[in-house]
Tab-separated table of C-alpha atoms in Angstrom:
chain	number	residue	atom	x	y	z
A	1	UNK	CA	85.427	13.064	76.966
A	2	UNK	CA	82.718	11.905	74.503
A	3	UNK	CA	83.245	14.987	72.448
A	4	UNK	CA	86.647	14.366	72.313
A	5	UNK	CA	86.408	10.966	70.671
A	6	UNK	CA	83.989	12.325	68.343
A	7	UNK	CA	86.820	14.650	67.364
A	8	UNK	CA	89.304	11.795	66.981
A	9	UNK	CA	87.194	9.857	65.316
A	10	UNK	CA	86.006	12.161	62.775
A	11	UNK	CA	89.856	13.169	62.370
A	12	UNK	CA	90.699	9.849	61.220
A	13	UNK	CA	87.888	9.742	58.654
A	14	UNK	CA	89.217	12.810	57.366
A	15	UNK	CA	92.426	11.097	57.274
A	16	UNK	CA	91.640	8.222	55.433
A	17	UNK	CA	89.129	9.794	53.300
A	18	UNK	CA	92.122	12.266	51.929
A	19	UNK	CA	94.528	9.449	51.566
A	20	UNK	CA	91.925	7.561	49.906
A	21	UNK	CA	91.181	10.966	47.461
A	22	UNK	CA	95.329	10.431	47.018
A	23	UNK	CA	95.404	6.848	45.883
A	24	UNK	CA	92.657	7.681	43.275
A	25	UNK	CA	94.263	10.665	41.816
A	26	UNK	CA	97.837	8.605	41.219
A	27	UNK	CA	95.858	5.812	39.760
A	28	UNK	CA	93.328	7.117	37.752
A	29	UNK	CA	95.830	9.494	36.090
A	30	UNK	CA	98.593	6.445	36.299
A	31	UNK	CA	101.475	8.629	37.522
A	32	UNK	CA	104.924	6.902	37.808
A	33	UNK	CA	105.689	6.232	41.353
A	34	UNK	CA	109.037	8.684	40.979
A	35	UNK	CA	106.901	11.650	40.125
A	36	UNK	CA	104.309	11.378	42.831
A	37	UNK	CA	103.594	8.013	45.078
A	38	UNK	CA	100.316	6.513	46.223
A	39	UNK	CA	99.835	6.201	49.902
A	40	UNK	CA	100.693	2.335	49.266
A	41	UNK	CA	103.951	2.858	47.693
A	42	UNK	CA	104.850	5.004	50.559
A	43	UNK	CA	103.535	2.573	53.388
A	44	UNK	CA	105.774	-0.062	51.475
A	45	UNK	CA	108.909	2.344	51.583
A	46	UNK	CA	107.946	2.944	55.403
A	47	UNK	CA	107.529	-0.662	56.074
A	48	UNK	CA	110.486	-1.730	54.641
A	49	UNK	CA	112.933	1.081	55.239
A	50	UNK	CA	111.396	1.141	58.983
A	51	UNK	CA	114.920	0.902	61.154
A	52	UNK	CA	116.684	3.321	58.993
A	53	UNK	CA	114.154	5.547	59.381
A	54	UNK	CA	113.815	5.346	62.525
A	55	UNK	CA	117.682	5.488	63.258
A	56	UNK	CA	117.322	8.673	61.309
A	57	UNK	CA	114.475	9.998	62.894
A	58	UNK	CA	116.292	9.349	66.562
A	59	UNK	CA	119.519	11.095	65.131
A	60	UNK	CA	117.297	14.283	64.305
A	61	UNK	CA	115.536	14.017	67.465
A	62	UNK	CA	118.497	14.543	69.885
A	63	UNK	CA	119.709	16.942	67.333
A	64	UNK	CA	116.581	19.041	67.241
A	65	UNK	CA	115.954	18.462	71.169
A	66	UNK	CA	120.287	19.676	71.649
A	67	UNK	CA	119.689	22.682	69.720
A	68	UNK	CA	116.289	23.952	71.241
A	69	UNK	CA	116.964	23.550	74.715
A	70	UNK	CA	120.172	25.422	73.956
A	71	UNK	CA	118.419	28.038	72.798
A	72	UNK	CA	115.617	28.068	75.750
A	73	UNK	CA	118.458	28.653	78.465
A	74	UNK	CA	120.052	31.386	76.587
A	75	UNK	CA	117.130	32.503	75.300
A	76	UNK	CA	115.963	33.000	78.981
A	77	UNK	CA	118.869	34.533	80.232
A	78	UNK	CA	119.422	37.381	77.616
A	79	UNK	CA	115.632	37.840	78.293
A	80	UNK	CA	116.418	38.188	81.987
A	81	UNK	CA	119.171	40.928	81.172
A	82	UNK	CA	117.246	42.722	78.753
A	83	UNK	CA	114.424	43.143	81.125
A	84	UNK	CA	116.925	44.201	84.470
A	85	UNK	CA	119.047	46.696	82.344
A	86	UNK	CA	117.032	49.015	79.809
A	87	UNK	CA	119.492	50.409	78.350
A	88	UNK	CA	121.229	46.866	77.090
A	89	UNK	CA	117.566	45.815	75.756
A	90	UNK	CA	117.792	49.573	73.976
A	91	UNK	CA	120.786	48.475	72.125
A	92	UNK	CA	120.721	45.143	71.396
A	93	UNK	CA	117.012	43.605	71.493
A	94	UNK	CA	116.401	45.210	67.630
A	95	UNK	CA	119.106	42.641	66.686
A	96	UNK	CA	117.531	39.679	68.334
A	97	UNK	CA	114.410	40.535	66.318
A	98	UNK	CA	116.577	41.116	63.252
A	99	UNK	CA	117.793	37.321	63.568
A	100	UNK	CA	114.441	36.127	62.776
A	101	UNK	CA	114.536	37.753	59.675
A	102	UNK	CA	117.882	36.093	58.265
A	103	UNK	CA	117.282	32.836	56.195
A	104	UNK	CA	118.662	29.842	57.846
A	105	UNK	CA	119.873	28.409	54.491
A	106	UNK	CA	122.354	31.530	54.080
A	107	UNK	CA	124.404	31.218	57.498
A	108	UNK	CA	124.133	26.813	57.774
A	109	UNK	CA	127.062	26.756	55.441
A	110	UNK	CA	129.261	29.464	57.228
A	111	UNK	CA	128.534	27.630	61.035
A	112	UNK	CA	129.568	23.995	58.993
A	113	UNK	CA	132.638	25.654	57.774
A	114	UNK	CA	133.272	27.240	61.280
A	115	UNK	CA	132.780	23.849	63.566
A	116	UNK	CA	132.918	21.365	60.741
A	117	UNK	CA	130.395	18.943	59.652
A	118	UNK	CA	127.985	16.623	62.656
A	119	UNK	CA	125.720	16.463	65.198
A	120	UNK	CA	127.543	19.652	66.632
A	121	UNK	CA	127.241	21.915	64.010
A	122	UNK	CA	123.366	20.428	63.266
A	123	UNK	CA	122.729	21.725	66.842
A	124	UNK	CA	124.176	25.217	66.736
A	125	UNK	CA	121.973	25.697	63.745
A	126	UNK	CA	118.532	24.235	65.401
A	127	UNK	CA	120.179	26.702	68.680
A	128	UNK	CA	120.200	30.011	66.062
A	129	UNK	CA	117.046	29.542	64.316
A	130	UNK	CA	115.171	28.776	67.702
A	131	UNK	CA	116.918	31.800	69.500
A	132	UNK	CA	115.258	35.040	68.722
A	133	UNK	CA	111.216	33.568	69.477
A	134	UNK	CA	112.186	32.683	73.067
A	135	UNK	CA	113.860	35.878	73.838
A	136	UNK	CA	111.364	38.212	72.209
A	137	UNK	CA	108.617	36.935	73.963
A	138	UNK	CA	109.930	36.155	76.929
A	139	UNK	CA	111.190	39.665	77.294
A	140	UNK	CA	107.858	40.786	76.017
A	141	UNK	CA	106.400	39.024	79.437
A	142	UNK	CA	109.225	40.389	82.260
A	143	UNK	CA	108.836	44.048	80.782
A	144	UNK	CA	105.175	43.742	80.763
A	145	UNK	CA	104.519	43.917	84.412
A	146	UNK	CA	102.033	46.426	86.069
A	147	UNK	CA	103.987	48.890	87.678
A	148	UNK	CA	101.887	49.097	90.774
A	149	UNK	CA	103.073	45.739	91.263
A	150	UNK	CA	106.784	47.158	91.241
A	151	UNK	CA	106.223	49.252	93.326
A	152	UNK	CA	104.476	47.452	95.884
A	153	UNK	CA	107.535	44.883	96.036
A	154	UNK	CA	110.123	47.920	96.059
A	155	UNK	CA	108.070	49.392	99.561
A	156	UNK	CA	108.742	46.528	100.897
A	157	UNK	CA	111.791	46.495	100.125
A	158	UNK	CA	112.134	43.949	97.389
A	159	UNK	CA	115.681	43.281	95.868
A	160	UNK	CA	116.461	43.699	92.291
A	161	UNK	CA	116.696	39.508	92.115
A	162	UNK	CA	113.643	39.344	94.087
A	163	UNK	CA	111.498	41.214	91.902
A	164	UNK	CA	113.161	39.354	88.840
A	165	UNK	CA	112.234	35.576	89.960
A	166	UNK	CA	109.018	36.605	92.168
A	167	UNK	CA	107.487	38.878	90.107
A	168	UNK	CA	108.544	39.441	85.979
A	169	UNK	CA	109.338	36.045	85.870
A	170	UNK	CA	106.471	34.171	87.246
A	171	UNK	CA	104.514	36.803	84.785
A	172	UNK	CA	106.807	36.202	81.806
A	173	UNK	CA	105.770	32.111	82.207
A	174	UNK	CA	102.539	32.296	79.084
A	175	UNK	CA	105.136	34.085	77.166
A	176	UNK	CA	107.716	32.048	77.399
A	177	UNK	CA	105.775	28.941	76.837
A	178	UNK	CA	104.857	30.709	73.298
A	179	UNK	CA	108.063	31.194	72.513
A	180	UNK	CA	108.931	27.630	73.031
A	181	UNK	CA	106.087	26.465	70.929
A	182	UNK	CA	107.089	28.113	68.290
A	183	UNK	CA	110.711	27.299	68.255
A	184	UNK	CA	109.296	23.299	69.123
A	185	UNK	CA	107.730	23.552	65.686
A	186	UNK	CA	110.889	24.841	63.997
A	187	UNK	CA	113.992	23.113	65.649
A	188	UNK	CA	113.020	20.329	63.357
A	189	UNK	CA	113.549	22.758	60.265
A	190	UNK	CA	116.649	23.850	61.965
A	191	UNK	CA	117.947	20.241	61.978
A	192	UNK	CA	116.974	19.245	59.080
A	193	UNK	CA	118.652	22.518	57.136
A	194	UNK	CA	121.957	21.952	58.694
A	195	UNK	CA	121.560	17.660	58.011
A	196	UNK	CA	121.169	18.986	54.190
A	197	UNK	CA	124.406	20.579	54.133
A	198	UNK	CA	126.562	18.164	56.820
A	199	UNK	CA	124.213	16.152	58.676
A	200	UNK	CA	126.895	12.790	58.583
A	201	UNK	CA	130.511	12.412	58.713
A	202	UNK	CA	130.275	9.122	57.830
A	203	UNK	CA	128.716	7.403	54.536
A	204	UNK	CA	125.044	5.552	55.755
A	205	UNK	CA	124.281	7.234	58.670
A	206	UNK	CA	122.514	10.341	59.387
A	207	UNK	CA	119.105	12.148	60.388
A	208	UNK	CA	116.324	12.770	58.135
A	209	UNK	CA	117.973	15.893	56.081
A	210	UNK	CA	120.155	12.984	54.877
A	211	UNK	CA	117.763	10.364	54.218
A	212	UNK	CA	115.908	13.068	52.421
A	213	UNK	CA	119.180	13.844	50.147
A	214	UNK	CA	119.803	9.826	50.148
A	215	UNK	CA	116.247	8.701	48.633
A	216	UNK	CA	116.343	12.091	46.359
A	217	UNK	CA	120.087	10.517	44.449
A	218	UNK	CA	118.389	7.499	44.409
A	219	UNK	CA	115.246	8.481	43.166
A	220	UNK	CA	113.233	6.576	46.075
A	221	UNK	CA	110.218	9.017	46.410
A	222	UNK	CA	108.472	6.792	48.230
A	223	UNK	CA	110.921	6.855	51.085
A	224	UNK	CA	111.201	10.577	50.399
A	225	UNK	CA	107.246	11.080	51.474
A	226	UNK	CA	108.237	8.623	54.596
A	227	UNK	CA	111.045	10.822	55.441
A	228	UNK	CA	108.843	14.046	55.267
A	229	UNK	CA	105.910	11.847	57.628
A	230	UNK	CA	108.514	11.297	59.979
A	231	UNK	CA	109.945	14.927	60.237
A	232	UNK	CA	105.762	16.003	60.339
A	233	UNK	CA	105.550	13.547	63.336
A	234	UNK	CA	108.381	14.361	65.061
A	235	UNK	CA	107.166	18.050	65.235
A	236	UNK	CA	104.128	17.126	66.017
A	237	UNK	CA	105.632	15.282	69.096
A	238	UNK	CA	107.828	18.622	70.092
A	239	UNK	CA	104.981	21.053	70.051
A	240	UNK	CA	102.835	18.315	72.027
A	241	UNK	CA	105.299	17.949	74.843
A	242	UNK	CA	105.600	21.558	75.202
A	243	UNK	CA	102.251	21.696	75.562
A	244	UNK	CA	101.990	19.081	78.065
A	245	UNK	CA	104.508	21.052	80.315
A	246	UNK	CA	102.701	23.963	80.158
């Protein structure tokens, strides 16, 4: 316990002593508050922008949250059906790991044009690009299962859903906790890509993607660094919970 305060406690030093480092290097070299703000011109923004950020940072929360527990039930069912039939992981688990390769920014605009602009279409976005790290390593885990173990189940005459919940997925569990960490950290992303292309349907309200397009028209960089410490924090927060559970 001591050793863990002395780890908190030399984190915030570290903290302070780079925001300090900050401060100096905008006013020693006097740069205008639009190009790059002091930590004091962005604790003013954050102080006095503080409910609309945080009615932002809610909207993006249930957005993100929507999308990636979307994505952790389907994620764990395709994983399931991967693992029971071979032959369907064969043909299609190369295109699950293909996903992860296309760039969120090039399919947000085709799923807003599909479902229209919202908290809908913000979710099915968070739900693609948190997708393909749940199933690949959660299938990773339920085919990864020593086959004297198998066995042993099937001489005792194990059925096929037996072995499934008992066995693979009980085994699968570290796996699929890495998986969700992963897609935690990036269902914020997720929301805030599809927030920069429809993240309101009406003028004033919206998550952080819009209040990062919002203080970028008006030139507010201050509240643009706020926005960015709230999206920082907010993944923080996911990846911490998921954590927790596990």
């Amino acid at each position: 316990m001591k050793k863990q305060v002395w780890v908190l406690i030399n984190s915030i030093i570290v903290l302070i002593a780079l925001l300090a480092l900050w401060q100096a290097i905008v006013s020693f070299n006097r740069l205008p508050s639009y190009i790059l703000p002091g930590p004091r011109v962005v604790g003013s923004a954050l102080h006095h922008r503080f409910h609309s950020l945080l009615s932002s940072f809610w909207i993006t929360t249930e957005e993100a949250a929507g999308g990636l527990a979307a994505s952790i039930v389907v994620g764990i069912v395709m994983a399931m059906l991967f693992a029971h039939w071979r032959w369907l992981r064969q043909l299609f688990y190369p295109y699950t790991i293909l996903l992860q390769t296309v760039p969120i920014v090039a399919i947000a605009p085709l799923i807003i044009n599909w479902i229209g602009a919202g908290t809908l279409a913000v979710m099915t976005v968070t739900f693609f690009i948190c997708l393909a790290p749940i199933i690949a390593n959660t299938t990773q885990g339920l085919i990864s299962v020593d086959e004297n173990l198998i066995h042993l189940f099937m001489m005792h005459k194990a059925t096929p859903a037996q072995v499934l919940f008992k066995l693979r997925f009980p085994n699968a569990l570290p796996n699929l906790f890495t998986g969700v960490r992963i897609s935690a950290g990036i269902s914020v992303i997720g929301g805030i890509t599809g927030e920069l292309f429809a993240g309101s349907t009406r003028v004033g309200e919206g998550g952080l993607g819009y209040a990062i397009i919002y203080a970028n028209n008006q030139m507010e960089t201050g509240y643009m660094f706020a926005v960015v410490f709230a999206a920082t924090v907010l993944g923080f927060s996911f990846f911490f919970i998921v954590m927790f559970l596990e």
